[in-house]
Short mmCIF file of C-alpha atoms and ligand atoms in Angstrom, two decimals:
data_model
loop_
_atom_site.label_atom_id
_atom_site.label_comp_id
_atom_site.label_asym_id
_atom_site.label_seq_id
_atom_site.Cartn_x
_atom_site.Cartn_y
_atom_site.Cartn_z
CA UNK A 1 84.85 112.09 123.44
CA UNK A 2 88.68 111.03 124.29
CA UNK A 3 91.54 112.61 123.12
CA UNK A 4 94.68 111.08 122.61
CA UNK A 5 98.64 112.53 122.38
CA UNK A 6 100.93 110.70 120.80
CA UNK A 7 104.63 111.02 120.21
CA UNK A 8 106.89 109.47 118.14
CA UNK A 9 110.58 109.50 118.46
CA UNK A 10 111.58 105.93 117.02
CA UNK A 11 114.17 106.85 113.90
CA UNK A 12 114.30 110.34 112.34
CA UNK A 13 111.11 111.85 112.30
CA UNK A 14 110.28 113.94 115.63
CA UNK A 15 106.64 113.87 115.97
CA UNK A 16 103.63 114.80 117.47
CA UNK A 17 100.00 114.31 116.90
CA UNK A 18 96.37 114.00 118.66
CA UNK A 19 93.44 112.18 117.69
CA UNK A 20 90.06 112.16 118.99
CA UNK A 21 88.06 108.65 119.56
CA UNK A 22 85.80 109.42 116.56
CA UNK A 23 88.70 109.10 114.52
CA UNK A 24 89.71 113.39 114.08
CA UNK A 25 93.00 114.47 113.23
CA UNK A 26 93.38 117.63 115.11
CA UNK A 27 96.81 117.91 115.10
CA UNK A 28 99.79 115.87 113.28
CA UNK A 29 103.18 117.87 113.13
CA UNK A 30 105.85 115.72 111.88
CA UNK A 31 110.17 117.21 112.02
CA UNK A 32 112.13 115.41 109.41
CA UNK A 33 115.88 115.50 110.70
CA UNK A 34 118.35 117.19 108.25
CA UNK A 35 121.07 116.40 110.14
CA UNK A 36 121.70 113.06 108.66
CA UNK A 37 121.75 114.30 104.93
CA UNK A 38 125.45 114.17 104.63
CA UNK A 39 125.91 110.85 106.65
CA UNK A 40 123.66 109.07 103.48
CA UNK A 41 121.55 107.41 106.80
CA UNK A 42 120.36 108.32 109.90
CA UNK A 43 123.38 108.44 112.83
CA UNK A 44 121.43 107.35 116.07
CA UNK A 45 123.22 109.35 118.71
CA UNK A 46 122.40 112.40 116.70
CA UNK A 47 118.44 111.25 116.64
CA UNK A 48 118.07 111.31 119.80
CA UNK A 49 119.88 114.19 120.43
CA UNK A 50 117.58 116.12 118.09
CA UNK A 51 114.64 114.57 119.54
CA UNK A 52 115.33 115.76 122.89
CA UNK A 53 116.32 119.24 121.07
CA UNK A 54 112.62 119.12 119.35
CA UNK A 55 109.67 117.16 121.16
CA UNK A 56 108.87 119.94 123.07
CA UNK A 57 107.91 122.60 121.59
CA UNK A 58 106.55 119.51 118.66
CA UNK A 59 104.07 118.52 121.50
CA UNK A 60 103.38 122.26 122.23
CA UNK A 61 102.61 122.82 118.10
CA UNK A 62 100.39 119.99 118.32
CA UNK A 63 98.71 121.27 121.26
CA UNK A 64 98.13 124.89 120.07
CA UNK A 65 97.24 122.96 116.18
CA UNK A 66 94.76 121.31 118.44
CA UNK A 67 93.48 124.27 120.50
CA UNK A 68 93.89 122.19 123.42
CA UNK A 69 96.06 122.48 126.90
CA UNK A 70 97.51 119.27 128.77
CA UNK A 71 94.20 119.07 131.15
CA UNK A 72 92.48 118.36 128.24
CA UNK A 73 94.61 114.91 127.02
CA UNK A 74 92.79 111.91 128.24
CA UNK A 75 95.87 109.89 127.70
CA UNK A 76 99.18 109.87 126.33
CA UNK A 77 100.93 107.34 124.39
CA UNK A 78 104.25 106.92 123.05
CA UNK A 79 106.69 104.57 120.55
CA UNK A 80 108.42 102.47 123.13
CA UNK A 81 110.17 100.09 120.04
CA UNK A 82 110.79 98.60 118.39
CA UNK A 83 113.38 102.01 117.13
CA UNK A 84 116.69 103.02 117.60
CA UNK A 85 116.88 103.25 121.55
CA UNK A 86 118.27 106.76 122.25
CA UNK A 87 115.31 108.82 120.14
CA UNK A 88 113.13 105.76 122.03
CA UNK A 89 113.82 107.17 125.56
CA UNK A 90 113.60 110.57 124.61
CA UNK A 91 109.82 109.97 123.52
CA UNK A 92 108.66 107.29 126.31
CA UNK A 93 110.08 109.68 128.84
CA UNK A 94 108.52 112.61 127.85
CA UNK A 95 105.35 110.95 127.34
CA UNK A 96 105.76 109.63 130.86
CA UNK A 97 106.34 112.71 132.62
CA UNK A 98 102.96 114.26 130.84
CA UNK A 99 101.11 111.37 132.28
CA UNK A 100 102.89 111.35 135.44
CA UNK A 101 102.04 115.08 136.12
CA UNK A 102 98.10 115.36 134.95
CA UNK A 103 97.42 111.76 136.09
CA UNK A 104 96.51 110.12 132.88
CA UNK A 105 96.78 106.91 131.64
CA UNK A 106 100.17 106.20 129.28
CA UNK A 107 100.45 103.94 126.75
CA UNK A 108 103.69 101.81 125.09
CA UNK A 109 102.45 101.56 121.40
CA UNK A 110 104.94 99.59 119.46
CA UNK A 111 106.32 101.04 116.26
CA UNK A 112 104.70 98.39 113.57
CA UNK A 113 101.12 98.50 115.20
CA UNK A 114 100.69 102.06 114.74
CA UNK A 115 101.53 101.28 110.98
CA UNK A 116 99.55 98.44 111.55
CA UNK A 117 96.53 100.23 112.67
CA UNK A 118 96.84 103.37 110.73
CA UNK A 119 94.15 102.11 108.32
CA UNK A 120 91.32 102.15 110.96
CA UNK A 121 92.02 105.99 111.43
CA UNK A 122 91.15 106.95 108.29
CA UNK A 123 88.87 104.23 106.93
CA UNK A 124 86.87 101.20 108.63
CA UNK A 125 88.52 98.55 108.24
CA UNK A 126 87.47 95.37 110.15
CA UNK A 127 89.49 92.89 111.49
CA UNK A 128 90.93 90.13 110.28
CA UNK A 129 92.57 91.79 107.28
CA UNK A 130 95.48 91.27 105.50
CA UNK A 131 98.53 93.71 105.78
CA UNK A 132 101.52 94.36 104.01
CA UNK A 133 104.40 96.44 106.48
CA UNK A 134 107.09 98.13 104.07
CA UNK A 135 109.17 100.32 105.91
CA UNK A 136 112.81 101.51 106.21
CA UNK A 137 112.84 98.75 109.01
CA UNK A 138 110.69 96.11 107.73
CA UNK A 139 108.77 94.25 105.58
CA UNK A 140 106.42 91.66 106.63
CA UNK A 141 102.87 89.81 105.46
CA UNK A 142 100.89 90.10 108.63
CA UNK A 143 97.02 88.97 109.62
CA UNK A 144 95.74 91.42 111.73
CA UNK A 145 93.16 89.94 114.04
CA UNK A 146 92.12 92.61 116.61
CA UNK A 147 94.28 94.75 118.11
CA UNK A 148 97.23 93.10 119.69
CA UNK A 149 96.79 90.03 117.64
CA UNK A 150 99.40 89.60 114.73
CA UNK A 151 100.29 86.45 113.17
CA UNK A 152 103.60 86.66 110.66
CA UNK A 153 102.97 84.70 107.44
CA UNK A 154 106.35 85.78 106.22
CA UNK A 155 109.03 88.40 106.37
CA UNK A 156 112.00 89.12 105.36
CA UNK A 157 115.31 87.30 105.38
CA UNK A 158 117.72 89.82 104.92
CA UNK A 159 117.23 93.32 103.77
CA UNK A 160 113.86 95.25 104.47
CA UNK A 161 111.89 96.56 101.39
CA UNK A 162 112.83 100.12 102.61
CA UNK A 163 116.82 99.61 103.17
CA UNK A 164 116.82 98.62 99.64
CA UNK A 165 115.14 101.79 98.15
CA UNK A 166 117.77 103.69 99.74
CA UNK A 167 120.28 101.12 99.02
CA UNK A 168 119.42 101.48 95.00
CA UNK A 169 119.21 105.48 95.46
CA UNK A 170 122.54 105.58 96.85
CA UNK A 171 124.11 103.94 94.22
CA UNK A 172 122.41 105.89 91.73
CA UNK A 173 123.63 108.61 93.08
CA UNK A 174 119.94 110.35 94.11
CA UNK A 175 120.32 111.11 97.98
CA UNK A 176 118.66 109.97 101.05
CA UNK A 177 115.93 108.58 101.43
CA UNK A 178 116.05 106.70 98.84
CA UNK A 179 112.10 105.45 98.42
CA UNK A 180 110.96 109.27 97.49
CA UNK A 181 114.10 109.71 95.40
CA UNK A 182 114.00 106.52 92.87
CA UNK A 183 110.00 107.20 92.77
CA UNK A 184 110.58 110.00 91.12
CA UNK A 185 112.92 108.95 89.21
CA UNK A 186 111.37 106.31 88.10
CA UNK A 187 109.05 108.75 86.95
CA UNK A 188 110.79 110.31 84.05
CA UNK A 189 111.61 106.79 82.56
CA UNK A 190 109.98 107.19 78.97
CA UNK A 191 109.10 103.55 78.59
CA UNK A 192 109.26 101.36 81.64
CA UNK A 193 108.42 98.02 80.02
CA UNK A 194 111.28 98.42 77.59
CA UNK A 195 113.92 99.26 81.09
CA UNK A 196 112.19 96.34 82.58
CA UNK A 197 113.45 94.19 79.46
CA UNK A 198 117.01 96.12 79.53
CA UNK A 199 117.62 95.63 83.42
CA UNK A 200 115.64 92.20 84.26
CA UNK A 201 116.47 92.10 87.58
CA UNK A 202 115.99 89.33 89.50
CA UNK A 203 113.26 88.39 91.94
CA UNK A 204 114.35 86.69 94.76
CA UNK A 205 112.06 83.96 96.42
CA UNK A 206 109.60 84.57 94.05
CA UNK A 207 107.37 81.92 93.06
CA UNK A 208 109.24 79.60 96.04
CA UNK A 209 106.61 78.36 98.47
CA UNK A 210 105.74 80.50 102.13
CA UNK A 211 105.64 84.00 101.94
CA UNK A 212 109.12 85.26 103.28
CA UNK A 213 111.12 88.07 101.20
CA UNK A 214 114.77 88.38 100.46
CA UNK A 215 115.93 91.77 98.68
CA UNK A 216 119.98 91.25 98.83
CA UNK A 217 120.34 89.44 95.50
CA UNK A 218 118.03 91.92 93.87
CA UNK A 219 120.53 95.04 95.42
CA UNK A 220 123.59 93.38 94.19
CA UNK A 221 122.01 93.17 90.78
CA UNK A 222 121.17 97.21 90.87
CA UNK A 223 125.15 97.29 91.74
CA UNK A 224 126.37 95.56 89.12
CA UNK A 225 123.80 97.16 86.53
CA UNK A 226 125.57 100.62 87.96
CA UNK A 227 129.20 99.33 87.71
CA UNK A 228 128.39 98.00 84.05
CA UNK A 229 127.47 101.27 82.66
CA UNK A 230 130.21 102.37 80.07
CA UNK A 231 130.31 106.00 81.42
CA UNK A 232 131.32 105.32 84.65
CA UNK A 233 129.10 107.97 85.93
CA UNK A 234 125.40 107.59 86.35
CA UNK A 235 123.27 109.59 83.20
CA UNK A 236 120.26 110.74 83.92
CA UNK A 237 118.31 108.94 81.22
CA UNK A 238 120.05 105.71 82.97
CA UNK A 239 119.43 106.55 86.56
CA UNK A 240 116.10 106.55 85.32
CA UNK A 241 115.73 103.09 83.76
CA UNK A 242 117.39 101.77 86.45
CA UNK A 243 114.82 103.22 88.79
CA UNK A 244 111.82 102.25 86.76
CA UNK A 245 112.92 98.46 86.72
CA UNK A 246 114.07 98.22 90.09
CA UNK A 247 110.64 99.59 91.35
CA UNK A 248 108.83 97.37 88.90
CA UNK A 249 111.03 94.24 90.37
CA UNK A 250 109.78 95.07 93.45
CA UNK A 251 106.33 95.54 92.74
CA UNK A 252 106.16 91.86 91.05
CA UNK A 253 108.09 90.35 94.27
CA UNK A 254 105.50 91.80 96.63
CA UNK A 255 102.85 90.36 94.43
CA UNK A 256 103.94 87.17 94.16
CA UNK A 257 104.86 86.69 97.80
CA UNK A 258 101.30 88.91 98.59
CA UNK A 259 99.52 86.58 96.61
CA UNK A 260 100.64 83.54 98.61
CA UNK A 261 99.18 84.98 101.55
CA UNK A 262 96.28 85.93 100.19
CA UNK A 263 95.57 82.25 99.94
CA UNK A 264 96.36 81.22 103.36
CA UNK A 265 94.26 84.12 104.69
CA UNK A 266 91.52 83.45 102.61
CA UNK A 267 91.27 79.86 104.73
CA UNK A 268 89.67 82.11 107.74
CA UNK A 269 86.87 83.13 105.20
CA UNK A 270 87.08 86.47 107.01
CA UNK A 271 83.71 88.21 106.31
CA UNK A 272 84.91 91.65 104.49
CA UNK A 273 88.60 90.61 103.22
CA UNK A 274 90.59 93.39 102.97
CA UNK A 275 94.10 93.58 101.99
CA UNK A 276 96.18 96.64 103.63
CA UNK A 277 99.61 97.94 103.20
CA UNK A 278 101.70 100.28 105.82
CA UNK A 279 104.69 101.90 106.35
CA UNK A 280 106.55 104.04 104.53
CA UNK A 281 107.23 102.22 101.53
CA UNK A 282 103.50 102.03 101.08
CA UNK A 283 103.63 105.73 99.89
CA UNK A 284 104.90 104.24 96.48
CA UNK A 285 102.13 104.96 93.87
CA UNK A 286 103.63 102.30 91.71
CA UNK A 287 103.37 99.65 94.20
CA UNK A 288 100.26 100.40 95.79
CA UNK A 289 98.54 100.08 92.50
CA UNK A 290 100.32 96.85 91.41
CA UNK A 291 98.83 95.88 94.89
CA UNK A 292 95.47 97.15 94.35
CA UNK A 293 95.05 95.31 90.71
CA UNK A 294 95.91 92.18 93.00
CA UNK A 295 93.55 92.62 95.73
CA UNK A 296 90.92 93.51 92.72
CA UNK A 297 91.43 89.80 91.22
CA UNK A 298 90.96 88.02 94.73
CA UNK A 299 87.76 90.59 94.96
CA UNK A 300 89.33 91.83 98.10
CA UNK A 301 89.03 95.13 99.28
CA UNK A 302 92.22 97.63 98.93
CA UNK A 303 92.97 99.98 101.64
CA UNK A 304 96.44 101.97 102.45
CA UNK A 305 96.76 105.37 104.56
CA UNK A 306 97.06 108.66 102.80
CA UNK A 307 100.75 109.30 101.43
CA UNK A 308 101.69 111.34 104.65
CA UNK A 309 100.51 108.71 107.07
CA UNK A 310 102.43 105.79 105.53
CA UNK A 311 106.26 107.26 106.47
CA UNK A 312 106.62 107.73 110.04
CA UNK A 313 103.92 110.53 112.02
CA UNK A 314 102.91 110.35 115.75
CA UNK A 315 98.85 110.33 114.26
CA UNK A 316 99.88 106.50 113.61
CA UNK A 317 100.79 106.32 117.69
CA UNK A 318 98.17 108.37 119.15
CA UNK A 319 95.76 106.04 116.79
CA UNK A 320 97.19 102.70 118.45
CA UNK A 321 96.89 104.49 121.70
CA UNK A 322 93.24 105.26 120.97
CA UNK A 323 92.84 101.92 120.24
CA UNK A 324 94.26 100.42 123.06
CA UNK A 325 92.92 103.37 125.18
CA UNK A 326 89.15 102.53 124.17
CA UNK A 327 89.71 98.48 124.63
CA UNK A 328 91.41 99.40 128.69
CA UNK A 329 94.83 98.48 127.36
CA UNK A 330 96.78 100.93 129.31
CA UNK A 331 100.44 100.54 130.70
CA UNK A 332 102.29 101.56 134.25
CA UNK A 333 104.21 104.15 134.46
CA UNK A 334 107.27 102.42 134.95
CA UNK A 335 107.08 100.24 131.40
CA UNK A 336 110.54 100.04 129.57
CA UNK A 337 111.61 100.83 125.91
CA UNK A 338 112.97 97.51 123.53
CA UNK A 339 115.17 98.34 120.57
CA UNK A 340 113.66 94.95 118.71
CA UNK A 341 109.95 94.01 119.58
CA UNK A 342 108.06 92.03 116.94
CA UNK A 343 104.97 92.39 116.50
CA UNK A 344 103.70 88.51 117.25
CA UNK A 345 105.12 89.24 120.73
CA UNK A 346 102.08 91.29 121.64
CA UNK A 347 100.15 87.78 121.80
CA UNK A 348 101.35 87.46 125.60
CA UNK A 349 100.82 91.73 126.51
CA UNK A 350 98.35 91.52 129.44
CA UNK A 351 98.09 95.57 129.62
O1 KG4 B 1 107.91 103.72 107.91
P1 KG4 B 1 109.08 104.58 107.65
O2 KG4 B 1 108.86 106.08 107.50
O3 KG4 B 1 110.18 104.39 108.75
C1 KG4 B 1 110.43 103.13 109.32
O4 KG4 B 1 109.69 102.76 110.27
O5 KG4 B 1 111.35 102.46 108.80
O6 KG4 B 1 109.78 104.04 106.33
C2 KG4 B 1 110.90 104.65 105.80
C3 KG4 B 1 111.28 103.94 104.51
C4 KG4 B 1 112.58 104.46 103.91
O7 KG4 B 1 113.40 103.37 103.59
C5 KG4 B 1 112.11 105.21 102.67
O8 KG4 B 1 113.07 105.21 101.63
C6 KG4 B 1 110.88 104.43 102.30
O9 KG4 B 1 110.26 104.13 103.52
N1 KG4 B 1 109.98 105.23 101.46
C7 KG4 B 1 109.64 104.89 100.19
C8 KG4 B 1 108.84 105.96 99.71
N2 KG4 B 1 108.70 106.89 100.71
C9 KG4 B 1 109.41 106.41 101.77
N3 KG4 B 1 109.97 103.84 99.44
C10 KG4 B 1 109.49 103.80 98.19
N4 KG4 B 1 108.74 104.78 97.64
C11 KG4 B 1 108.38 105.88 98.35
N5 KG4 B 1 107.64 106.83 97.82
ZN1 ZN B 2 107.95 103.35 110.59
#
């Protein structure tokens, strides 16, 4: 049975985690930076300088979480991108130098194809399904074919679902990061239909053909609802409706783009269709049902990672490295680290 490490070190989570090939989570410690709290968004030079502070003893917690020692790994992989590059280096390194020493195989995982993959951890899902990336970084309508094997039916052309969360929770007034913040919220909103009517945001692309997203027009509006309150401070009971509609915008913009793609992926009559969503967006309860009443109506089968595998973990890394591990997709020691790598440009990966 093969044990994986993986390490994650791409934005502001410091992380560590190992999995086992029959899909157990023995370990999975996760370090949320603090340090960016008064910035309102993460400042990369002091990521990676807290990574470098923390992966250590985060890979030692996992370890001893594990009951496990180094001689024990069968390989290590790491985030090598896409990611903000610093906090990048910091993990790829270290996960070289673990490899280098006890003469295991390393692997690059890319960022999106741990989210990607997550799924398959925790549930079977087969391949080709249909997944849905919403991060802080992204937000894309993917088919997963096997591992390795994207195709992009649409992302977005501006901001990613994510950004805007926090955009909307900044001005609002409820902290970073935003997604958590204008969930909850949106929570204490009495009557969401009737803020839906009050603030009827609008959805762009929606109901335009393809599948990309666009979320600018729909942050400007959440500005100008804030500037036109007569207060000139944010009330509660406001900050509420405003969450409540902007979260319900959102969930009928991923439909209606989700349900476009559910057509063209339909065309490869894949056996067990499944629709997925990822990242950390996905932890929305709100959204994941509207998207689960959606894949109900194309009788698809709904699948998402728990809550604390959607936002950014290292289980989500060592997973992709299992993956790869099991399928002899290993990398040299000497790979590099790329602050942008899409996800369709693992098509040409030999290793
Ligand atoms: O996947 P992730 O942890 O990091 C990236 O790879 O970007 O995603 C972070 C993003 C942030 O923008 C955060 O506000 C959003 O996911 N997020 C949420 C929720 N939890 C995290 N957005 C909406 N609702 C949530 N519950
Ligand atoms: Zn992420």
């Amino acid at each position: 049975m093969r044990t994986v490490l993986g390490i994650e070190t791409s934005c502001d989570e410091t992380a560590a985690a190992i999995v086992t090939e029959d899909k157990h989570l023995l370990a999975n410690v996760v370090l949320s930076q603090q340090e960016h709290k008064e910035f309102g968004g993460v400042v990369p030079e002091i990521a990676a300088r807290a990574h470098l502070v923390h992966i250590d003893t985060l890979v030692k917690q996992a370890l001893d979480a594990a009951n496990l020692a180094f001689k024990d790994l069968d390989a290590v992989a790491a985030t090598a991108g896409p990611g903000l590059i610093g906090g990048v280096m910091v993990g790829a390194m270290t996960a070289k130098a673990i490899a280098a020493v006890r003469d295991i195989p390393v692997i690059a995982v890319n960022h999106l194809e741990g989210h990607a993959l997550t799924v398959r951890l925790v549930e079977d899902v087969a391949f080709p399904y249909l997944l849905l990336l919403v991060s802080g970084g992204h937000c894309q309508l993917l088919i997963v074919e096997e591992v390795g094997q994207y195709t992009c039916l649409g992302t977005t052309r501006d901001d990613a679902a994510g950004e805007c969360f926090d955009k909307a929770a900044k001005l609002l007034g409820l902290g970073y990061p935003g997604g958590p913040a204008v969930e909850k919220m949106a929570a204490e909103c009495q009557d969401p239909a009737k803020a839906l009517e009050k603030y009827p945001f609008p959805q762009p692309m929606a109901g335009k053909a393809g599948c990309d997203f666009s979320f600018s027009g729909l942050k400007t509006a959440v500005r100008r609802a804030v500037d036109d309150l007569p207060q000139g401070t944010v009330a509660r009971s406001d900050a509420a409706d405003i969450s409540a509609a902007f979260q319900q915008t959102v969930g009928l913009i991923m439909t209606d783009r989700t349900a476009r793609a559910i057509k063209e992926y339909l065309k490869l009559e894949p056996a067990a269709p499944a629709l997925v969503v990822a990242g950390g967006v996905a932890a929305n309860k709100t959204l994941r049902a509207a998207l689960e009443a959606l894949a109900k109506q194309y009788n698809m089968r709904f699948a998402a990672p728990p809550l604390k595998l959607c936002t950014d973990n290292a289980a989500m890394i060592a997973w992709a490295g299992m993956e790869r591990l099991t399928r002899g997709m290993t990398d040299a020691l000497d790979f590099s680290v790329r602050p942008r790598w899409p996800l369709e440009e693992l098509k040409g990966r030999t290793t």
